[in-house]
Short mmCIF file of C-alpha atoms and ligand atoms in Angstrom, two decimals:
data_model
loop_
_atom_site.label_atom_id
_atom_site.label_comp_id
_atom_site.label_asym_id
_atom_site.label_seq_id
_atom_site.Cartn_x
_atom_site.Cartn_y
_atom_site.Cartn_z
CA UNK A 1 85.19 106.97 77.90
CA UNK A 2 87.67 105.53 75.44
CA UNK A 3 85.01 104.02 73.18
CA UNK A 4 86.33 103.59 69.65
CA UNK A 5 89.98 103.85 70.69
CA UNK A 6 92.24 100.91 69.94
CA UNK A 7 95.02 100.67 72.53
CA UNK A 8 97.78 98.07 72.16
CA UNK A 9 99.90 97.15 75.17
CA UNK A 10 103.34 95.72 74.42
CA UNK A 11 104.99 94.10 77.46
CA UNK A 12 105.18 95.33 81.02
CA UNK A 13 105.03 94.24 84.63
CA UNK A 14 102.33 94.04 87.32
CA UNK A 15 101.73 97.80 87.01
CA UNK A 16 100.54 97.39 83.44
CA UNK A 17 97.66 95.16 84.59
CA UNK A 18 96.10 98.14 86.36
CA UNK A 19 96.42 100.22 83.20
CA UNK A 20 94.86 97.47 81.07
CA UNK A 21 92.00 97.12 83.58
CA UNK A 22 91.32 100.86 83.43
CA UNK A 23 91.35 100.95 79.61
CA UNK A 24 88.90 98.04 79.44
CA UNK A 25 86.64 99.75 82.02
CA UNK A 26 86.68 102.85 79.84
CA UNK A 27 85.55 100.74 76.85
CA UNK A 28 88.74 100.93 74.75
CA UNK A 29 89.46 98.11 72.32
CA UNK A 30 92.50 96.45 73.88
CA UNK A 31 95.17 94.27 72.26
CA UNK A 32 97.81 92.62 74.42
CA UNK A 33 101.20 91.71 72.97
CA UNK A 34 103.65 89.82 75.17
CA UNK A 35 101.07 88.65 77.71
CA UNK A 36 101.05 84.94 76.69
CA UNK A 37 101.63 83.67 80.24
CA UNK A 38 99.15 86.00 81.89
CA UNK A 39 96.83 83.77 83.90
CA UNK A 40 93.91 86.10 84.48
CA UNK A 41 92.07 86.76 81.25
CA UNK A 42 90.81 90.26 80.66
CA UNK A 43 87.33 90.16 79.18
CA UNK A 44 87.34 91.83 75.81
CA UNK A 45 91.14 92.03 75.38
CA UNK A 46 92.83 90.14 72.54
CA UNK A 47 96.24 88.48 72.91
CA UNK A 48 98.41 88.73 69.81
CA UNK A 49 102.05 88.29 68.73
CA UNK A 50 104.20 91.24 67.74
CA UNK A 51 103.78 91.50 63.96
CA UNK A 52 103.31 94.55 61.72
CA UNK A 53 99.88 93.21 60.66
CA UNK A 54 98.32 93.64 64.12
CA UNK A 55 99.39 97.29 64.34
CA UNK A 56 97.76 98.90 61.31
CA UNK A 57 94.69 100.32 63.10
CA UNK A 58 96.17 101.15 66.53
CA UNK A 59 95.50 104.58 68.08
CA UNK A 60 97.77 104.24 71.11
CA UNK A 61 100.76 102.01 71.81
CA UNK A 62 101.45 101.59 75.52
CA UNK A 63 104.92 100.37 76.40
CA UNK A 64 106.30 99.45 79.85
CA UNK A 65 107.57 102.16 82.17
CA UNK A 66 111.14 101.52 81.02
CA UNK A 67 110.18 101.54 77.32
CA UNK A 68 112.69 99.58 75.26
CA UNK A 69 116.38 98.90 75.75
CA UNK A 70 118.95 100.33 73.33
CA UNK A 71 118.33 97.45 70.90
CA UNK A 72 114.55 97.87 70.93
CA UNK A 73 113.81 94.90 73.20
CA UNK A 74 110.73 95.27 75.40
CA UNK A 75 110.51 93.47 78.71
CA UNK A 76 107.45 91.53 79.76
CA UNK A 77 107.13 89.49 82.91
CA UNK A 78 104.19 87.71 81.24
CA UNK A 79 106.09 86.36 78.26
CA UNK A 80 109.31 84.38 77.92
CA UNK A 81 109.84 85.13 74.21
CA UNK A 82 112.05 88.17 73.49
CA UNK A 83 110.17 91.01 71.77
CA UNK A 84 112.07 93.51 69.68
CA UNK A 85 110.39 96.59 68.26
CA UNK A 86 111.81 97.34 64.82
CA UNK A 87 111.27 99.75 61.93
CA UNK A 88 108.72 97.43 60.31
CA UNK A 89 106.45 97.69 63.39
CA UNK A 90 106.44 101.47 63.57
CA UNK A 91 106.10 101.66 59.76
CA UNK A 92 102.80 99.75 60.08
CA UNK A 93 101.27 102.23 62.57
CA UNK A 94 98.80 104.86 61.37
CA UNK A 95 100.22 108.41 61.31
CA UNK A 96 97.99 109.56 64.19
CA UNK A 97 99.09 106.76 66.55
CA UNK A 98 100.73 107.99 69.78
CA UNK A 99 103.35 106.06 71.73
CA UNK A 100 103.31 106.15 75.53
CA UNK A 101 106.04 105.03 77.92
CA UNK A 102 107.57 106.01 81.28
CA UNK A 103 110.97 107.18 80.12
CA UNK A 104 112.29 106.53 76.60
CA UNK A 105 115.82 105.51 75.66
CA UNK A 106 117.53 106.92 72.56
CA UNK A 107 116.51 103.88 70.47
CA UNK A 108 112.80 104.52 71.00
CA UNK A 109 113.14 108.28 70.59
CA UNK A 110 114.91 107.86 67.25
CA UNK A 111 112.45 105.24 66.02
CA UNK A 112 109.43 107.41 66.86
CA UNK A 113 111.07 110.48 65.31
CA UNK A 114 111.98 108.66 62.11
CA UNK A 115 108.29 107.73 61.57
CA UNK A 116 107.06 111.10 62.80
CA UNK A 117 105.06 109.48 65.60
CA UNK A 118 104.29 111.34 68.81
CA UNK A 119 106.16 109.89 71.80
CA UNK A 120 104.91 110.69 75.31
CA UNK A 121 107.13 110.07 78.33
CA UNK A 122 104.97 110.25 81.41
CA UNK A 123 107.32 109.63 84.35
CA UNK A 124 108.80 113.09 84.20
CA UNK A 125 105.44 114.85 84.38
CA UNK A 126 105.07 116.76 87.65
CA UNK A 127 101.80 115.09 88.59
CA UNK A 128 103.09 111.55 87.99
CA UNK A 129 106.40 112.27 89.78
CA UNK A 130 104.56 113.66 92.81
CA UNK A 131 102.09 110.74 92.99
CA UNK A 132 105.01 108.33 92.50
CA UNK A 133 106.87 109.93 95.38
CA UNK A 134 104.33 108.34 97.73
CA UNK A 135 105.32 104.68 97.10
CA UNK A 136 108.95 105.76 96.65
CA UNK A 137 109.07 107.25 100.13
CA UNK A 138 107.34 104.23 101.63
CA UNK A 139 109.92 101.99 99.94
CA UNK A 140 112.82 104.14 101.15
CA UNK A 141 111.50 103.98 104.73
CA UNK A 142 111.17 100.21 104.43
CA UNK A 143 114.82 99.94 103.33
CA UNK A 144 115.91 102.22 106.16
CA UNK A 145 114.07 100.13 108.74
CA UNK A 146 115.41 96.85 107.33
CA UNK A 147 119.01 98.06 107.38
CA UNK A 148 119.31 99.79 110.73
CA UNK A 149 119.17 98.83 114.39
CA UNK A 150 117.89 102.23 115.52
CA UNK A 151 114.58 104.05 115.11
CA UNK A 152 114.00 106.72 112.51
CA UNK A 153 112.45 108.70 115.34
CA UNK A 154 115.15 110.96 116.79
CA UNK A 155 117.70 109.93 114.14
CA UNK A 156 119.66 112.52 112.17
CA UNK A 157 118.36 112.19 108.62
CA UNK A 158 119.73 114.10 105.63
CA UNK A 159 117.63 114.48 102.51
CA UNK A 160 119.60 115.62 99.48
CA UNK A 161 117.57 117.36 96.80
CA UNK A 162 114.23 119.02 97.48
CA UNK A 163 112.30 118.28 94.31
CA UNK A 164 109.25 116.10 93.94
CA UNK A 165 110.72 113.08 95.78
CA UNK A 166 112.96 114.95 98.21
CA UNK A 167 110.15 117.07 99.61
CA UNK A 168 107.91 114.05 100.22
CA UNK A 169 110.84 112.16 101.77
CA UNK A 170 111.68 115.02 104.13
CA UNK A 171 108.05 115.46 105.17
CA UNK A 172 107.63 111.75 105.96
CA UNK A 173 110.85 111.64 108.02
CA UNK A 174 109.78 114.75 109.93
CA UNK A 175 106.40 113.14 110.61
CA UNK A 176 108.20 110.13 112.10
CA UNK A 177 110.11 112.36 114.48
CA UNK A 178 113.53 112.43 112.79
CA UNK A 179 115.79 115.48 112.88
CA UNK A 180 115.63 116.31 109.19
CA UNK A 181 118.34 118.28 107.39
CA UNK A 182 117.73 119.21 103.77
CA UNK A 183 120.54 119.84 101.29
CA UNK A 184 119.47 121.83 98.23
CA UNK A 185 120.89 124.53 95.98
CA UNK A 186 117.95 126.85 95.30
CA UNK A 187 117.36 129.58 97.87
CA UNK A 188 113.59 129.05 97.50
CA UNK A 189 114.01 125.36 98.40
CA UNK A 190 116.09 126.25 101.44
CA UNK A 191 113.41 128.73 102.49
CA UNK A 192 110.63 126.15 102.04
CA UNK A 193 112.56 123.58 104.09
CA UNK A 194 112.96 126.15 106.87
CA UNK A 195 109.25 127.00 106.71
CA UNK A 196 108.44 123.28 107.15
CA UNK A 197 110.47 123.14 110.36
CA UNK A 198 113.40 121.33 108.71
CA UNK A 199 117.05 122.33 108.83
CA UNK A 200 118.26 123.50 105.43
CA UNK A 201 121.85 123.76 104.20
CA UNK A 202 123.40 124.51 100.83
CA UNK A 203 124.33 121.29 99.05
CA UNK A 204 127.86 122.63 98.46
CA UNK A 205 128.34 122.42 102.23
CA UNK A 206 127.36 118.75 102.42
CA UNK A 207 130.70 117.49 103.72
CA UNK A 208 130.31 119.72 106.80
CA UNK A 209 126.87 118.24 107.60
CA UNK A 210 127.45 114.50 107.42
CA UNK A 211 129.52 113.90 110.55
CA UNK A 212 126.38 113.24 112.63
CA UNK A 213 124.26 111.64 109.89
CA UNK A 214 122.49 108.39 110.74
CA UNK A 215 120.54 108.22 107.49
CA UNK A 216 121.11 109.90 104.12
CA UNK A 217 118.45 109.82 101.41
CA UNK A 218 119.78 111.11 98.11
CA UNK A 219 117.48 112.25 95.30
CA UNK A 220 120.06 114.23 93.30
CA UNK A 221 120.95 112.45 90.06
CA UNK A 222 124.55 113.71 90.12
CA UNK A 223 127.48 112.53 92.20
CA UNK A 224 127.12 114.67 95.32
CA UNK A 225 128.09 112.02 97.89
CA UNK A 226 131.73 112.04 96.89
CA UNK A 227 134.70 110.31 98.52
CA UNK A 228 135.45 113.53 100.42
CA UNK A 229 131.87 113.63 101.79
CA UNK A 230 131.94 109.93 102.69
CA UNK A 231 135.24 110.30 104.52
CA UNK A 232 133.48 112.64 107.01
CA UNK A 233 130.67 110.19 107.86
CA UNK A 234 130.47 107.98 110.96
CA UNK A 235 130.70 104.25 110.19
CA UNK A 236 127.06 103.54 110.99
CA UNK A 237 125.66 106.02 108.42
CA UNK A 238 123.27 104.37 105.98
CA UNK A 239 123.04 105.91 102.51
CA UNK A 240 119.88 105.18 100.53
CA UNK A 241 120.35 106.50 97.02
CA UNK A 242 117.02 107.04 95.29
CA UNK A 243 118.36 108.95 92.29
CA UNK A 244 118.19 107.25 88.91
CA UNK A 245 121.12 105.01 87.94
CA UNK A 246 124.03 105.35 88.56
CA UNK A 247 122.84 107.37 91.59
CA UNK A 248 124.67 110.21 93.29
CA UNK A 249 127.07 108.24 95.50
CA UNK A 250 130.66 107.13 95.08
CA UNK A 251 129.70 103.52 95.85
CA UNK A 252 133.23 102.25 95.34
CA UNK A 253 134.61 104.52 98.04
CA UNK A 254 131.66 103.90 100.38
CA UNK A 255 132.35 100.16 100.20
CA UNK A 256 136.07 100.73 100.78
CA UNK A 257 135.27 102.75 103.91
CA UNK A 258 132.73 100.19 105.13
CA UNK A 259 129.78 102.58 104.82
CA UNK A 260 126.58 100.88 103.71
CA UNK A 261 125.29 102.57 100.55
CA UNK A 262 122.29 101.15 98.70
CA UNK A 263 121.07 102.18 95.27
CA UNK A 264 117.31 101.70 95.35
CA UNK A 265 115.76 102.18 91.90
CA UNK A 266 112.19 101.44 90.84
CA UNK A 267 110.65 101.42 94.31
CA UNK A 268 107.02 102.18 93.30
CA UNK A 269 106.89 99.06 91.10
CA UNK A 270 108.53 96.96 93.83
CA UNK A 271 106.71 98.04 96.99
CA UNK A 272 103.31 99.01 95.62
CA UNK A 273 102.78 97.76 92.04
CA UNK A 274 99.01 98.11 92.33
CA UNK A 275 99.09 101.74 93.49
CA UNK A 276 101.91 102.56 91.06
CA UNK A 277 99.87 100.97 88.26
CA UNK A 278 96.81 103.01 89.23
CA UNK A 279 98.88 106.21 89.08
CA UNK A 280 99.97 105.29 85.53
CA UNK A 281 96.45 104.17 84.57
CA UNK A 282 94.85 107.47 85.57
CA UNK A 283 97.42 109.54 83.73
CA UNK A 284 97.57 107.39 80.60
CA UNK A 285 93.81 107.17 80.20
CA UNK A 286 93.52 110.95 80.53
CA UNK A 287 96.33 111.54 78.02
CA UNK A 288 94.85 109.15 75.46
CA UNK A 289 91.46 110.81 75.92
CA UNK A 290 92.99 114.28 75.43
CA UNK A 291 94.76 113.04 72.30
CA UNK A 292 91.49 111.69 70.96
CA UNK A 293 89.76 115.05 71.60
CA UNK A 294 92.53 116.94 69.81
CA UNK A 295 92.22 114.62 66.82
CA UNK A 296 88.43 114.94 66.75
CA UNK A 297 88.66 118.74 66.92
CA UNK A 298 91.06 118.66 63.98
CA UNK A 299 88.45 116.69 62.07
CA UNK A 300 90.14 113.28 62.25
CA UNK A 301 87.93 110.19 62.43
P1 NAP B 1 113.28 116.51 90.74
O1 NAP B 1 111.94 116.96 91.17
O2 NAP B 1 113.84 117.03 89.48
O3 NAP B 1 114.31 116.80 91.94
C1 NAP B 1 115.67 116.64 91.79
C2 NAP B 1 116.38 117.44 92.85
O4 NAP B 1 117.79 117.29 92.61
C3 NAP B 1 116.09 118.93 92.81
O5 NAP B 1 116.07 119.44 94.12
C4 NAP B 1 117.27 119.47 92.03
O6 NAP B 1 117.60 120.82 92.33
C5 NAP B 1 118.37 118.59 92.54
N1 NAP B 1 119.51 118.58 91.63
C6 NAP B 1 119.57 118.13 90.36
N2 NAP B 1 120.81 118.26 89.87
C7 NAP B 1 121.56 118.80 90.87
C8 NAP B 1 122.91 119.16 90.98
N3 NAP B 1 123.76 118.98 89.95
N4 NAP B 1 123.34 119.68 92.14
C9 NAP B 1 122.49 119.87 93.17
N5 NAP B 1 121.19 119.55 93.12
C10 NAP B 1 120.73 119.02 91.99
O7 NAP B 1 113.32 114.93 90.58
P2 NAP B 1 112.48 113.87 91.41
O8 NAP B 1 111.22 113.57 90.68
O9 NAP B 1 112.41 114.28 92.84
O10 NAP B 1 113.41 112.59 91.25
C11 NAP B 1 114.70 112.61 91.82
C12 NAP B 1 115.47 111.37 91.35
O11 NAP B 1 114.85 110.22 91.89
C13 NAP B 1 115.47 111.17 89.84
O12 NAP B 1 116.73 110.67 89.46
C14 NAP B 1 114.39 110.13 89.61
O13 NAP B 1 114.60 109.39 88.42
C15 NAP B 1 114.56 109.30 90.84
N6 NAP B 1 113.40 108.53 91.27
C16 NAP B 1 113.67 107.32 91.82
C17 NAP B 1 112.66 106.56 92.32
C18 NAP B 1 113.03 105.26 92.97
O14 NAP B 1 112.19 104.37 93.06
N7 NAP B 1 114.25 105.12 93.44
C19 NAP B 1 111.33 106.98 92.21
C20 NAP B 1 111.08 108.24 91.67
C21 NAP B 1 112.13 109.01 91.20
P3 NAP B 1 117.16 122.00 91.35
O15 NAP B 1 115.68 122.10 91.45
O16 NAP B 1 117.91 123.14 91.94
O17 NAP B 1 117.61 121.61 89.97
#
């Protein structure tokens, strides 16, 4: 239970509603900032404006998955007023307050560091990344189906990268009956792909493997689908780039060659906001609880 914990949510999208619900269920005291237009009222949560005064007794600040932008602005789909987190807000927080977000930009990192506040980025945790790969893969399959006139079954599908998303992607494609080729650089990843019945190749040899590719799913956040690689692809190849912006594809050259290449960021929040929110809710509530235990063991109130 989160009894006695004051959690303040600043901005967010539909995913954040699941997190708020969970925190209220666990008996936290919940303040909502930037939720003015939210129609459903959460029993026991208080809506406030972003001022230093409302932050003085907060134990946990929960920001949207994307944190702030480089000027400190926080997005909220439930509020039309811009919200900017500044020095004066973090200065008002108690020293033990922890900040939680998906991935933090430099602005937020510097702000937290300058007030010596603990910043937790949860999207890069293994557990969250693996759970998140489930809606990501479903979203990638949806895009593939919407943008092709052939079945995934019996298609030649290349998955680039065999980390937390790549492995789930390859497994799902294999389950649908595709011929799955996996491009990775670690020998252990190549061995695992082979063990799973997939066809592994070293990523450095990518240009030799694309001439029969119907579908390419990239999860490598570096430009691996270069102009040279694209020039070896058949015209019908569809590239779905899942890697974080700017992706791993030379999009300019793909367009010039008439190859369809789609950058598809943020799929969990788009295709399954409820499930994606529940993934965040479970992790965040556990982290806040752990933080509370650590503080109690140190003798904090
Ligand atoms: P991950 O577990 O770190 O996997 C990344 C993979 O890329 C690993 O196989 C890694 O190989 C490989 N890689 C990285 N740099 C490389 C390079 N220079 N050359 C060759 N291979 C390289 O990451 P993940 O959690 O699967 O996420 C992958 C990407 O998808 C990230 O950019 C993430 O932000 C993004 N993502 C997007 C969505 C979406 O909705 N589109 C959802 C979730 C994640 P090594 O292990 O050898 O380094």
